[in-house]
JSON list of C-alpha atoms in Angstrom, two decimals:
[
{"chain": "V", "resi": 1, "resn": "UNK", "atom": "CA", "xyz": [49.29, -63.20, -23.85]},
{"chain": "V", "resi": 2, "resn": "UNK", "atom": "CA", "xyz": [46.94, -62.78, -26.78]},
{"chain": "V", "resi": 3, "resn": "UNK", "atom": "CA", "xyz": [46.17, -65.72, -29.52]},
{"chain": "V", "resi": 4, "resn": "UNK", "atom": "CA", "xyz": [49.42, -64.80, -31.71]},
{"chain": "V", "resi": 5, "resn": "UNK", "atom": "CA", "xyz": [47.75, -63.63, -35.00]},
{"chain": "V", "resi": 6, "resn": "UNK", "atom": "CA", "xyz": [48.29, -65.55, -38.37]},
{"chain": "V", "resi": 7, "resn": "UNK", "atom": "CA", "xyz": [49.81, -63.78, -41.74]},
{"chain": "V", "resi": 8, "resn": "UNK", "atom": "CA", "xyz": [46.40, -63.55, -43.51]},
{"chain": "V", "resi": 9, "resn": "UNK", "atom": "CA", "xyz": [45.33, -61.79, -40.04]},
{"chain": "V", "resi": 10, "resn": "UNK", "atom": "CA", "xyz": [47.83, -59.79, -39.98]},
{"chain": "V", "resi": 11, "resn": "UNK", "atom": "CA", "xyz": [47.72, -58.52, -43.54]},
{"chain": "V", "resi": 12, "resn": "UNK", "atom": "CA", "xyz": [43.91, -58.07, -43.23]},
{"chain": "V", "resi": 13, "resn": "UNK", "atom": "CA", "xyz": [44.27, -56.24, -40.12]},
{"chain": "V", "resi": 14, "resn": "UNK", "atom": "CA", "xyz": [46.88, -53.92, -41.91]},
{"chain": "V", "resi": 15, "resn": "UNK", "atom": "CA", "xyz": [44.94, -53.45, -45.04]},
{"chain": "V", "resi": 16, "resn": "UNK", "atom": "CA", "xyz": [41.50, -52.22, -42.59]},
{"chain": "V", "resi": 17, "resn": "UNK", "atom": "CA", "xyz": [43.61, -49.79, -41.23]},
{"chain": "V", "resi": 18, "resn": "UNK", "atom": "CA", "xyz": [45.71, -48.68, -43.92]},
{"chain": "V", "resi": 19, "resn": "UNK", "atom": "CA", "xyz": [42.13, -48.29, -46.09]},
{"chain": "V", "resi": 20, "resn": "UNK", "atom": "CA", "xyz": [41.25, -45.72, -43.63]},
{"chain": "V", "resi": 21, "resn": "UNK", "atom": "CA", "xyz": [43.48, -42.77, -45.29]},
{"chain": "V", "resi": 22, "resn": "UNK", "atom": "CA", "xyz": [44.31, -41.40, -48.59]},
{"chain": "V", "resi": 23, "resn": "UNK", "atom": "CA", "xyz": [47.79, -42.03, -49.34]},
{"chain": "V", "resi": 24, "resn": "UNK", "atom": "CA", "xyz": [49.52, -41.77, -52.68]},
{"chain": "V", "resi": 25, "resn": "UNK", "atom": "CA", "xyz": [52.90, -42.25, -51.05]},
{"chain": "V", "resi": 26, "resn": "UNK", "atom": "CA", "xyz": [53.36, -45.67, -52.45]},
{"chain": "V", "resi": 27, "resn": "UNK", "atom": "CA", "xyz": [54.40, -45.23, -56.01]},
{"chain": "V", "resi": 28, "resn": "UNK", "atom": "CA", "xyz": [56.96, -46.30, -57.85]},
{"chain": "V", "resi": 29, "resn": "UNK", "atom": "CA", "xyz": [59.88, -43.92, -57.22]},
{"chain": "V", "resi": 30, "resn": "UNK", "atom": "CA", "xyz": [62.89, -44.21, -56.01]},
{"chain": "V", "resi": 31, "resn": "UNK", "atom": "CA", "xyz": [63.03, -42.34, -52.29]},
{"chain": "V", "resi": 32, "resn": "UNK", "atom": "CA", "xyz": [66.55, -40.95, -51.47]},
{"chain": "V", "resi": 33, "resn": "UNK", "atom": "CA", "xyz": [67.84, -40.00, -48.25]},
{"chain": "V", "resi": 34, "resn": "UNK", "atom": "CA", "xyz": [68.02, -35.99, -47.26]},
{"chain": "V", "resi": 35, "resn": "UNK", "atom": "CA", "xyz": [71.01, -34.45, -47.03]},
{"chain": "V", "resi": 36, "resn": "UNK", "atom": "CA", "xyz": [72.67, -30.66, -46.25]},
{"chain": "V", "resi": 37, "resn": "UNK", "atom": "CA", "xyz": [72.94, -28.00, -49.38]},
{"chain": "V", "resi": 38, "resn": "UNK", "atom": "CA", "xyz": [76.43, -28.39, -48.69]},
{"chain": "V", "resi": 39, "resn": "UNK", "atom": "CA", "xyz": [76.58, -32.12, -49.15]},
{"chain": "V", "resi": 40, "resn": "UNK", "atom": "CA", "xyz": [74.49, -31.73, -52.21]},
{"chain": "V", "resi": 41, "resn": "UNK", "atom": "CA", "xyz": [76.73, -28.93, -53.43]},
{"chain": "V", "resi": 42, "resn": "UNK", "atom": "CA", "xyz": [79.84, -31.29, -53.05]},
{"chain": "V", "resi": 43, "resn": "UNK", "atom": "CA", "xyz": [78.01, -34.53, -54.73]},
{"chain": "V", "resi": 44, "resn": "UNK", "atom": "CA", "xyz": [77.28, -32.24, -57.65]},
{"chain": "V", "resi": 45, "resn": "UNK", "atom": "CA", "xyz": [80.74, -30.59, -57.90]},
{"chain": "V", "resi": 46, "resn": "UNK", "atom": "CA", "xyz": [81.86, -34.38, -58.06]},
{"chain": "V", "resi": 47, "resn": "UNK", "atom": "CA", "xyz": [79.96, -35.34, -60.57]},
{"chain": "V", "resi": 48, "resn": "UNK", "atom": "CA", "xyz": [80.89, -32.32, -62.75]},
{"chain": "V", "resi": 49, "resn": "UNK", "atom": "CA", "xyz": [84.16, -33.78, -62.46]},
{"chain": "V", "resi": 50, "resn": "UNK", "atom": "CA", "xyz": [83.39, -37.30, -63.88]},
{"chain": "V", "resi": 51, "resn": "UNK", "atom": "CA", "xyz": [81.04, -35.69, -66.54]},
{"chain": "V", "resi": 52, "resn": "UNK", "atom": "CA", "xyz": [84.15, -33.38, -67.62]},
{"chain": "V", "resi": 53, "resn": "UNK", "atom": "CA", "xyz": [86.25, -36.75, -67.50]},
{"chain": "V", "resi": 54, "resn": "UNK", "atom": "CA", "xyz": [84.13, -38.80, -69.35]},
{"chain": "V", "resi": 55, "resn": "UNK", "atom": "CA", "xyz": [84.24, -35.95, -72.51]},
{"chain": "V", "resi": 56, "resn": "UNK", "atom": "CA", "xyz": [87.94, -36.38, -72.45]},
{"chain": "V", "resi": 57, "resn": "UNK", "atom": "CA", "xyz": [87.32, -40.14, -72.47]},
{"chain": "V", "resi": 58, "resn": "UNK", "atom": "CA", "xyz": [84.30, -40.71, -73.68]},
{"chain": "V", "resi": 59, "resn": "UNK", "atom": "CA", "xyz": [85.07, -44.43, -73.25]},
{"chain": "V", "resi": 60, "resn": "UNK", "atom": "CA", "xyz": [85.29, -43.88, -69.22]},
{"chain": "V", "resi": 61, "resn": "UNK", "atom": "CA", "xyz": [82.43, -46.26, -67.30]},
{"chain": "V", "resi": 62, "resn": "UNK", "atom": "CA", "xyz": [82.07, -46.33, -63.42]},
{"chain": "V", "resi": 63, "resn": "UNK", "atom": "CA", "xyz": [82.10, -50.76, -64.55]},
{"chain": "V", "resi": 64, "resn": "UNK", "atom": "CA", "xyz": [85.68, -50.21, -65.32]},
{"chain": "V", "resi": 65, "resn": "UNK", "atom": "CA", "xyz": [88.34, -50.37, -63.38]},
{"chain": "V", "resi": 66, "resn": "UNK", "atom": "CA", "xyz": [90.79, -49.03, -64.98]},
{"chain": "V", "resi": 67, "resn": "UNK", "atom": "CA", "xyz": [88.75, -45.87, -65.65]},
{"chain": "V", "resi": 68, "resn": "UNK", "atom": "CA", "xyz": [88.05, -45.15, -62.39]},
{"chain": "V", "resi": 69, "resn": "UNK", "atom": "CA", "xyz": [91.67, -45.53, -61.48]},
{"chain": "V", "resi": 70, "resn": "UNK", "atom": "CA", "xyz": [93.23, -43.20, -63.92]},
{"chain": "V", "resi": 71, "resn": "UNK", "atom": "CA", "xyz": [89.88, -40.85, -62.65]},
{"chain": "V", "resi": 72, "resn": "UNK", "atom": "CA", "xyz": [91.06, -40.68, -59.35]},
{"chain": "V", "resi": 73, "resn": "UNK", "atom": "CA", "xyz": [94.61, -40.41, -60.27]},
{"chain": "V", "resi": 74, "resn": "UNK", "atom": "CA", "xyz": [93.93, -37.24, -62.13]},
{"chain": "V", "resi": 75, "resn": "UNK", "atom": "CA", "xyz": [91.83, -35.85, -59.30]},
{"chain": "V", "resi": 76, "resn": "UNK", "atom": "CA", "xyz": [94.86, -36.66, -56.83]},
{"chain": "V", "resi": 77, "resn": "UNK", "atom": "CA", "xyz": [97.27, -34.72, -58.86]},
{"chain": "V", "resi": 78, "resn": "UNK", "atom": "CA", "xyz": [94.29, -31.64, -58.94]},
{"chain": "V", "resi": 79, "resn": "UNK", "atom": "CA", "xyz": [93.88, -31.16, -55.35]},
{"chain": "V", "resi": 80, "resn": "UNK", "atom": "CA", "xyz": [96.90, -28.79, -53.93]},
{"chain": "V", "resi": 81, "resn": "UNK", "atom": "CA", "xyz": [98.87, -29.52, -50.46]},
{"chain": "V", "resi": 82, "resn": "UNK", "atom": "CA", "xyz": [98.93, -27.67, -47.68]},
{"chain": "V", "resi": 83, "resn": "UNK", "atom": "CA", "xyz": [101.67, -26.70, -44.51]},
{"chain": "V", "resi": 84, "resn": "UNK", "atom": "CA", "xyz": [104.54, -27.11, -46.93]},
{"chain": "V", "resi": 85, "resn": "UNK", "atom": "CA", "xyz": [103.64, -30.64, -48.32]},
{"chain": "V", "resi": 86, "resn": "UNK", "atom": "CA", "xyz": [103.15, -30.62, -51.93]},
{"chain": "V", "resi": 87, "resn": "UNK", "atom": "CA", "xyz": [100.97, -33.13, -52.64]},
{"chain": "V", "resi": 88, "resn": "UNK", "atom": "CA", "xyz": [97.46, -34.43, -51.15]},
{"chain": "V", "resi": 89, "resn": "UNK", "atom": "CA", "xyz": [97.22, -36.69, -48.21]},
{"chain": "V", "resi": 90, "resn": "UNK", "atom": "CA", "xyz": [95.76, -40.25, -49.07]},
{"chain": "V", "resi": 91, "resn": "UNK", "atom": "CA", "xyz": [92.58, -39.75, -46.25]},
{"chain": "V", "resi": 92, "resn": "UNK", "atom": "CA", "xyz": [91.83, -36.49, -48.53]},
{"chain": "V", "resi": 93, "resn": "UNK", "atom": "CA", "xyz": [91.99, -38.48, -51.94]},
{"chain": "V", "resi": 94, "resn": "UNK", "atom": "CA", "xyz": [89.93, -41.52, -50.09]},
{"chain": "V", "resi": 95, "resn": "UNK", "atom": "CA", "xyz": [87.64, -38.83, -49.03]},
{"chain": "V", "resi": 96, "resn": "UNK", "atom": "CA", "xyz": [87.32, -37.54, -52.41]},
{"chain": "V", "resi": 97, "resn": "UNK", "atom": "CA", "xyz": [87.06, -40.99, -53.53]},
{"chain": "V", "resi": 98, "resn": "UNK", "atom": "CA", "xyz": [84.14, -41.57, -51.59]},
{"chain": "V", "resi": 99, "resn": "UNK", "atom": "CA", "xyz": [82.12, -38.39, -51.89]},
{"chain": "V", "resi": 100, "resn": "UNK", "atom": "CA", "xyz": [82.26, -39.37, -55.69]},
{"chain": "V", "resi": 101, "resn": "UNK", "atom": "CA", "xyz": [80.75, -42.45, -55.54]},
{"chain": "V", "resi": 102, "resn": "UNK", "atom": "CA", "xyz": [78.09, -41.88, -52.78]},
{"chain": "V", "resi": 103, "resn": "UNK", "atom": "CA", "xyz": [77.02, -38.78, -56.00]},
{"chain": "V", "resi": 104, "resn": "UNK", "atom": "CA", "xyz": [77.23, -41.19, -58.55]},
{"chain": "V", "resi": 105, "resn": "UNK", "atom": "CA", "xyz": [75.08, -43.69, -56.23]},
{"chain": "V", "resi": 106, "resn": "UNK", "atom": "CA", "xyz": [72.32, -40.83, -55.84]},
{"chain": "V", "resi": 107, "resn": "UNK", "atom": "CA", "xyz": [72.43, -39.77, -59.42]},
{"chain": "V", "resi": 108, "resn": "UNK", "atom": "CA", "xyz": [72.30, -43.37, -60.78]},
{"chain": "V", "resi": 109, "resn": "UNK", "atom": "CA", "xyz": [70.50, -45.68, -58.19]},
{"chain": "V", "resi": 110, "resn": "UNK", "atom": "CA", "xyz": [69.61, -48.32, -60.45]},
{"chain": "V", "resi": 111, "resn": "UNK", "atom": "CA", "xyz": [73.14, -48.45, -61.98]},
{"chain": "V", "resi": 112, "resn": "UNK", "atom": "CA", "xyz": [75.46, -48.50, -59.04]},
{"chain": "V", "resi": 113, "resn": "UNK", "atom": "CA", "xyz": [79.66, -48.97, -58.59]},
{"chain": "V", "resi": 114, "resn": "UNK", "atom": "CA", "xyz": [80.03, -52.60, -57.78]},
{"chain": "V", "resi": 115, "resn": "UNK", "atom": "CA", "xyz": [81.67, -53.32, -54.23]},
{"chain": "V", "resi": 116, "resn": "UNK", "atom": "CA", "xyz": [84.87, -55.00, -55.35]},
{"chain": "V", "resi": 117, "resn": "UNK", "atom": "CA", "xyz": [85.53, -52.28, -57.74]},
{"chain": "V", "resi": 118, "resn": "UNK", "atom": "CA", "xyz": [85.59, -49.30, -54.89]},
{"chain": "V", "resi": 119, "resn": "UNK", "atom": "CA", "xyz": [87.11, -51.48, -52.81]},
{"chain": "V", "resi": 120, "resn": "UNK", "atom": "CA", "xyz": [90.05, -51.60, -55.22]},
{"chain": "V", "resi": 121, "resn": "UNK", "atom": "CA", "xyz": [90.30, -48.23, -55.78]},
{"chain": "V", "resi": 122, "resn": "UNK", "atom": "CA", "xyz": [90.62, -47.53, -52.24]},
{"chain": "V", "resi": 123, "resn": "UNK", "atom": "CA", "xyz": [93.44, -49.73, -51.89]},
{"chain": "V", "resi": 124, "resn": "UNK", "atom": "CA", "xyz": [94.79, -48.56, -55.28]},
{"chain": "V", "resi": 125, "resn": "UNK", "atom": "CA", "xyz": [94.92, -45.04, -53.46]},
{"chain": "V", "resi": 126, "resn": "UNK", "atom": "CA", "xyz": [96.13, -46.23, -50.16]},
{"chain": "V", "resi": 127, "resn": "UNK", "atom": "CA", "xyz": [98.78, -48.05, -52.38]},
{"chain": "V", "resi": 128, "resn": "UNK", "atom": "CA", "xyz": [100.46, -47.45, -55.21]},
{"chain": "V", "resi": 129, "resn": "UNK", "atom": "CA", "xyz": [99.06, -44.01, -55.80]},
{"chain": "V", "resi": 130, "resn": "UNK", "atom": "CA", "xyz": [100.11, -42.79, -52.68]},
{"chain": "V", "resi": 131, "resn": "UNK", "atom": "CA", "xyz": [104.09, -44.37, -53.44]},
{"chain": "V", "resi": 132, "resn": "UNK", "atom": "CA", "xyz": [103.59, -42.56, -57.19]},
{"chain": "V", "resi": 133, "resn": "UNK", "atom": "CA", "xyz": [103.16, -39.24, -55.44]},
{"chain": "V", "resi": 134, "resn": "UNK", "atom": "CA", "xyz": [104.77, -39.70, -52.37]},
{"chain": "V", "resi": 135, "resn": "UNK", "atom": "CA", "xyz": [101.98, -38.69, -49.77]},
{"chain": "V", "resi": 136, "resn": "UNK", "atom": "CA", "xyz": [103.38, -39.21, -46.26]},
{"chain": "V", "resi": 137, "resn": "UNK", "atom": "CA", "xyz": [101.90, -41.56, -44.01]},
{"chain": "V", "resi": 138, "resn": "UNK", "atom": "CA", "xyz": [101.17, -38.45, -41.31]},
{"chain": "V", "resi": 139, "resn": "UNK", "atom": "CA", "xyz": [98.10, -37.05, -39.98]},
{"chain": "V", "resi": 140, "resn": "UNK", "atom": "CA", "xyz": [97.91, -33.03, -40.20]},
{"chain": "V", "resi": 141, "resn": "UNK", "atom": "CA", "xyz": [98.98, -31.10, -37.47]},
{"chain": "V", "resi": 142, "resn": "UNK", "atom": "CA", "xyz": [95.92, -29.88, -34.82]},
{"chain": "V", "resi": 143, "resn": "UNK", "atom": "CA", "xyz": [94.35, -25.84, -35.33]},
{"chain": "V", "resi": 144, "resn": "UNK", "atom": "CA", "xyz": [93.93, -24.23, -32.51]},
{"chain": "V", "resi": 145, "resn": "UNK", "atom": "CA", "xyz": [91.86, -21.10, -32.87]},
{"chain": "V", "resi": 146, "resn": "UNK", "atom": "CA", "xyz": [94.41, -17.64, -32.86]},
{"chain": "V", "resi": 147, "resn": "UNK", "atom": "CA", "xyz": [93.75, -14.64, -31.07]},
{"chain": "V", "resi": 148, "resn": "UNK", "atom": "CA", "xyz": [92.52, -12.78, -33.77]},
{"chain": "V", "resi": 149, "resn": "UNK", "atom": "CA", "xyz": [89.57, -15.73, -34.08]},
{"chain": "V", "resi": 150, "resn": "UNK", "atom": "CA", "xyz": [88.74, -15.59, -30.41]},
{"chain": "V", "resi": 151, "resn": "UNK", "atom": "CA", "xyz": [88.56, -11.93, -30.35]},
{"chain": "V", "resi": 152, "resn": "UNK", "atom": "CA", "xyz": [86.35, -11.67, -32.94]},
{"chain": "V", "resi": 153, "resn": "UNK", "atom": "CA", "xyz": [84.13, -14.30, -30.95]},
{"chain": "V", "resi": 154, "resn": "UNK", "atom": "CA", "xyz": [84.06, -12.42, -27.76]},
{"chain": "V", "resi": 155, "resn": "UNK", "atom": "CA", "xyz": [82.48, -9.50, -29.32]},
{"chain": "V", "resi": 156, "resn": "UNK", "atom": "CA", "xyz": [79.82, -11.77, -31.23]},
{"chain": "V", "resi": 157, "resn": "UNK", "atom": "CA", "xyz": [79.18, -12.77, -28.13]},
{"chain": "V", "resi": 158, "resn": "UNK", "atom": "CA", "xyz": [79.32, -10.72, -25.21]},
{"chain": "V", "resi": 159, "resn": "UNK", "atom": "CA", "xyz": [78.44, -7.43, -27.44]},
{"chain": "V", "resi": 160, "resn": "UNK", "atom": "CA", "xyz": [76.72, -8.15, -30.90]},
{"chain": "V", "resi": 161, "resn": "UNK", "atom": "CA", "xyz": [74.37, -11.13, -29.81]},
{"chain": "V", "resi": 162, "resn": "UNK", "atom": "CA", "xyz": [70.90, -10.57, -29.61]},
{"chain": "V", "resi": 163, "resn": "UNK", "atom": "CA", "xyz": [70.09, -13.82, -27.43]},
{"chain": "V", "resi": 164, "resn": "UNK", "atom": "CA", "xyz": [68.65, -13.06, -24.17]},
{"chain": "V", "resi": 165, "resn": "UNK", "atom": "CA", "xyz": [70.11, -15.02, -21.43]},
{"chain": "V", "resi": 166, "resn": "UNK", "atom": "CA", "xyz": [68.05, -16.33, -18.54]},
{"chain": "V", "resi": 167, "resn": "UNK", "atom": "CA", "xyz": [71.04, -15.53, -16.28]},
{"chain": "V", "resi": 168, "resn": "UNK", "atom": "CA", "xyz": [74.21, -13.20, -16.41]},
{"chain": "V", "resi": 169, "resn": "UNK", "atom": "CA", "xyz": [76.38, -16.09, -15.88]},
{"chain": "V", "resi": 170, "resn": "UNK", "atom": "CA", "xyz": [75.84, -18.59, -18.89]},
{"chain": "V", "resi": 171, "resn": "UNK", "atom": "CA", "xyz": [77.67, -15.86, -20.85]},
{"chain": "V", "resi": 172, "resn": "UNK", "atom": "CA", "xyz": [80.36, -16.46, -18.67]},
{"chain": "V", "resi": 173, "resn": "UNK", "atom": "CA", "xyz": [79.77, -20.33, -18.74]},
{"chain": "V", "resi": 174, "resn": "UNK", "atom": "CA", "xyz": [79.82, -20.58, -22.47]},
{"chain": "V", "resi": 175, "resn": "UNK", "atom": "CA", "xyz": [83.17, -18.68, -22.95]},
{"chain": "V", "resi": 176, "resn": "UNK", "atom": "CA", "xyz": [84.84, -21.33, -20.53]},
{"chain": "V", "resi": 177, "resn": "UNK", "atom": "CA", "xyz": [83.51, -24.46, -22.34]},
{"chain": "V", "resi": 178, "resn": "UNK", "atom": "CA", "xyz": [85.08, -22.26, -25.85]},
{"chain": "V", "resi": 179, "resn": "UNK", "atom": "CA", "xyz": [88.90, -21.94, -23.93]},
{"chain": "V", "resi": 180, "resn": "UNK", "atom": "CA", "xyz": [88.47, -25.27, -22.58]},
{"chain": "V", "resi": 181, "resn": "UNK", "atom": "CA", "xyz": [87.30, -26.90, -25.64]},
{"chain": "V", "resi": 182, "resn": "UNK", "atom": "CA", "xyz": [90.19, -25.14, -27.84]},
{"chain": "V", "resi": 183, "resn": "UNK", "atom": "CA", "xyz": [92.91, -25.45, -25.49]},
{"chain": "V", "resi": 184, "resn": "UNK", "atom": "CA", "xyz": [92.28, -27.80, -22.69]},
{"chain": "V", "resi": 185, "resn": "UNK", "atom": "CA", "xyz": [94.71, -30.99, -23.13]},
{"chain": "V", "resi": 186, "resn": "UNK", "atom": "CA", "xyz": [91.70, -32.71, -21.19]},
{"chain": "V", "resi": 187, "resn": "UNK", "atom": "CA", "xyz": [88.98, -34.48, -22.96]},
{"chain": "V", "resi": 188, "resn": "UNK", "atom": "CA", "xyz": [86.01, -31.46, -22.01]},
{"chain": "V", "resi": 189, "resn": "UNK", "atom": "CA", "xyz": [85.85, -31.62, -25.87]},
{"chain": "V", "resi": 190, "resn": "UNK", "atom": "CA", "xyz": [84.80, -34.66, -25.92]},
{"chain": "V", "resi": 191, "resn": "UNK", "atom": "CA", "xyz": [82.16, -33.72, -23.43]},
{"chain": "V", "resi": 192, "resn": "UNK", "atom": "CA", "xyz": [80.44, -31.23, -25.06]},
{"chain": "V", "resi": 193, "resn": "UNK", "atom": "CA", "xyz": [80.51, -32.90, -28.46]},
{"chain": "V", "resi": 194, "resn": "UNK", "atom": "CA", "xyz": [79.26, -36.49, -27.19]},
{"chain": "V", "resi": 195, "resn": "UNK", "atom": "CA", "xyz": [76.73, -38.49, -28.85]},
{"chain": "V", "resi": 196, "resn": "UNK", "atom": "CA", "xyz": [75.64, -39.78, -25.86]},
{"chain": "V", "resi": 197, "resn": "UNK", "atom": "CA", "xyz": [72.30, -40.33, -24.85]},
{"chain": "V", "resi": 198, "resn": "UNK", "atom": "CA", "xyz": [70.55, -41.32, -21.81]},
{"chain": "V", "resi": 199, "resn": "UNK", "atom": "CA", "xyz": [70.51, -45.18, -21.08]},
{"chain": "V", "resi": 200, "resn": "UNK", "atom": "CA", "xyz": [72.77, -46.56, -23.99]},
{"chain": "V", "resi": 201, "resn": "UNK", "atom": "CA", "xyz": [76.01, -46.71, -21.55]},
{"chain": "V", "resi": 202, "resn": "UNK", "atom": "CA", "xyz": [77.65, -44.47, -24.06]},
{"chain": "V", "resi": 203, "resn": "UNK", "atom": "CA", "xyz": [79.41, -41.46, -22.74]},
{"chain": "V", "resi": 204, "resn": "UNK", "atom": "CA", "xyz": [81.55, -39.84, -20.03]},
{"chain": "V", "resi": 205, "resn": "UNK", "atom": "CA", "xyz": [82.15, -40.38, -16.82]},
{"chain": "V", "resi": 206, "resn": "UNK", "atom": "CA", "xyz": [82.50, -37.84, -14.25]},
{"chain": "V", "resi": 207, "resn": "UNK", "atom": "CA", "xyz": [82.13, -36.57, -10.84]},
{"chain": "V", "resi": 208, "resn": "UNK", "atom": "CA", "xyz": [81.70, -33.42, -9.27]},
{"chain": "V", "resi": 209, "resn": "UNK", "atom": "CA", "xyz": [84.53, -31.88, -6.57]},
{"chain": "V", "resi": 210, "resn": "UNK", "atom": "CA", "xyz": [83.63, -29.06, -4.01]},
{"chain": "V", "resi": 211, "resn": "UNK", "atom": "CA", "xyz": [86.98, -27.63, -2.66]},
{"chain": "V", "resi": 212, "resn": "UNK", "atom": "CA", "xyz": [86.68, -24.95, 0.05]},
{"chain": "V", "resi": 213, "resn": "UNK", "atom": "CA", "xyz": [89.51, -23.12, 0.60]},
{"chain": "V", "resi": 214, "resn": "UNK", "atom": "CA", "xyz": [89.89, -21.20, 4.04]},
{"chain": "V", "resi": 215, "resn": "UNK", "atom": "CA", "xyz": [92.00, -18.35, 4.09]},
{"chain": "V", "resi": 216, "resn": "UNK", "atom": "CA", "xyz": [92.79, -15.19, 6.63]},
{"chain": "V", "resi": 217, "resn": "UNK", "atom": "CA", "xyz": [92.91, -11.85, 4.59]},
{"chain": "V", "resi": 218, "resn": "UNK", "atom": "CA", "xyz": [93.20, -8.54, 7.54]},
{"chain": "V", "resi": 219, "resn": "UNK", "atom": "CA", "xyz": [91.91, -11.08, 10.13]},
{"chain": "V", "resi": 220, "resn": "UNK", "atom": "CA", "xyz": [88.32, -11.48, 7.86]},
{"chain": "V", "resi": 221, "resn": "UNK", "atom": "CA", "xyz": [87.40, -15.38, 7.50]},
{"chain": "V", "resi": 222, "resn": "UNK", "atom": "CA", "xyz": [86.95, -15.62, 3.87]},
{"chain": "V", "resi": 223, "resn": "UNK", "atom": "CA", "xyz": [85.56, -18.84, 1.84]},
{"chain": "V", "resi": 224, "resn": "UNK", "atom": "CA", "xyz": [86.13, -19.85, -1.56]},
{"chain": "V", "resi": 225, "resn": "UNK", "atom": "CA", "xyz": [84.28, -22.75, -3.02]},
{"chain": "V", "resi": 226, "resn": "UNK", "atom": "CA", "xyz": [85.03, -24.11, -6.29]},
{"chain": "V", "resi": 227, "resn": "UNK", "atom": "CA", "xyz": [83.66, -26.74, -8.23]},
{"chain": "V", "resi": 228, "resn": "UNK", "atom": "CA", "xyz": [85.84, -29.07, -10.73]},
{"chain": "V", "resi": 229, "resn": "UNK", "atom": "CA", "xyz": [84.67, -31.64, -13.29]},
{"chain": "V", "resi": 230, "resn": "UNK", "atom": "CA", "xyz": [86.98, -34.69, -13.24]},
{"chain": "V", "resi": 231, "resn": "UNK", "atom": "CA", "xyz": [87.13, -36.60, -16.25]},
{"chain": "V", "resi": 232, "resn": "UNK", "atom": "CA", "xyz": [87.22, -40.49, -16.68]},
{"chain": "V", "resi": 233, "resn": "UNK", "atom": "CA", "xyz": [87.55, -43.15, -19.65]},
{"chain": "V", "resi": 234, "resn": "UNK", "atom": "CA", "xyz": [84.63, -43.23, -21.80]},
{"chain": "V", "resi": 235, "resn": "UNK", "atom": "CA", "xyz": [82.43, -46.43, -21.20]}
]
């Protein structure tokens, strides 16, 4: 091992090397992180909201509790049910809840919602808004896709895609993963979705099972082999 280097060597060593190209990268603005035109869209619909608020109440401050409570009251109240429940679920006001003040946090970085103030109104929604308007304490029910969907799919896919496939077969493959991903009670969702990557001990487990049936049809030997992926628990 090498003489470990002192700070002044280090930050001399840094500035030679750092000298050696044009940068005006450090400034003195703020960088924000990138995110999706639709994530965008949704911060700014958010904000809209609070803007529209705060003319009604031109009193209103993100500082104040109170505020923000009555704020995402009123946006509760806005947002219509679904499957024959009237009202919003809580996870959908919480949702809502947070959306808003990840757009305020981008719009105002220098003037962001203190901690114990969001906290509260998350518990204020899990809590007595959600007794106020009676939100039940359920989950919604699972979509699967419908016929009409899948339909609509196969044609996309087997007729109107313009992909070139190496092989006949992965056409055949990827409609299999769709039905098994939509309707399999196993976890091949799970599967095909994982953020698993190689060497982190994160993922599935499975194995691979030849079965060869054997079977006389008109006295001709005939051999089936078929290949199943077995599913374990997730590591």
């Amino acid at each position: 091992m090498g003489k470990a280097k002192s700070a002044a060597d280090t930050l001399h060593l840094g500035c030679e090397r750092s000298s050696e190209k044009e940068s005006n990268i450090v400034n003195g603005e703020l960088v924000l992180r990138k995110i999706q035109p639709a994530v965008e869209r949704s911060y700014a619909k958010k904000m809209q909201l609070w803007l529209e608020y705060q003319k009604q109440k031109p009193e209103a401050s993100p500082d104040d509790l109170r505020s923000l409570k009555d704020f995402v009251r009123k946006m509760a109240y806005s947002i219509d049910g679904e499957e024959g429940i009237e009202v919003s679920g809580s996870e959908t006001v919480r949702k809502y809840w947070n959306t808003f003040t990840a757009a305020w946090q981008r719009a105002n970085p220098k003037q962001s919602i203190p901690r114990g103030i969001a906290h509260s109104v998350t518990e204020y929604i899990n809590g007595p808004l959600a007794e106020e308007m009676g939100i039940p304490n359920i989950k919604r029910s699972r979509r699967f896709a419908t016929k009409k969907a899948l339909l609509n799919y196969a044609r996309q896919l087997c007729a109107a895609d313009w992909v070139e496939y190496k092989r006949p077969g992965a056409l055949i493959d990827d409609w299999g993963f769709l039905l098994g991903n939509a309707y399999s009670s196993s976890r091949i969702g799970e599967y095909i979705e994982s953020s698993c990557r190689a060497g982190t001990g994160r993922g599935l487990h499975f194995k691979v099972m030849i079965l060869c049936l054997i079977r006389m049809l008109l006295y001709r030997l005939t051999v089936a082999r078929t290949s199943l992926l077995l599913y374990s628990s997730t590591r």
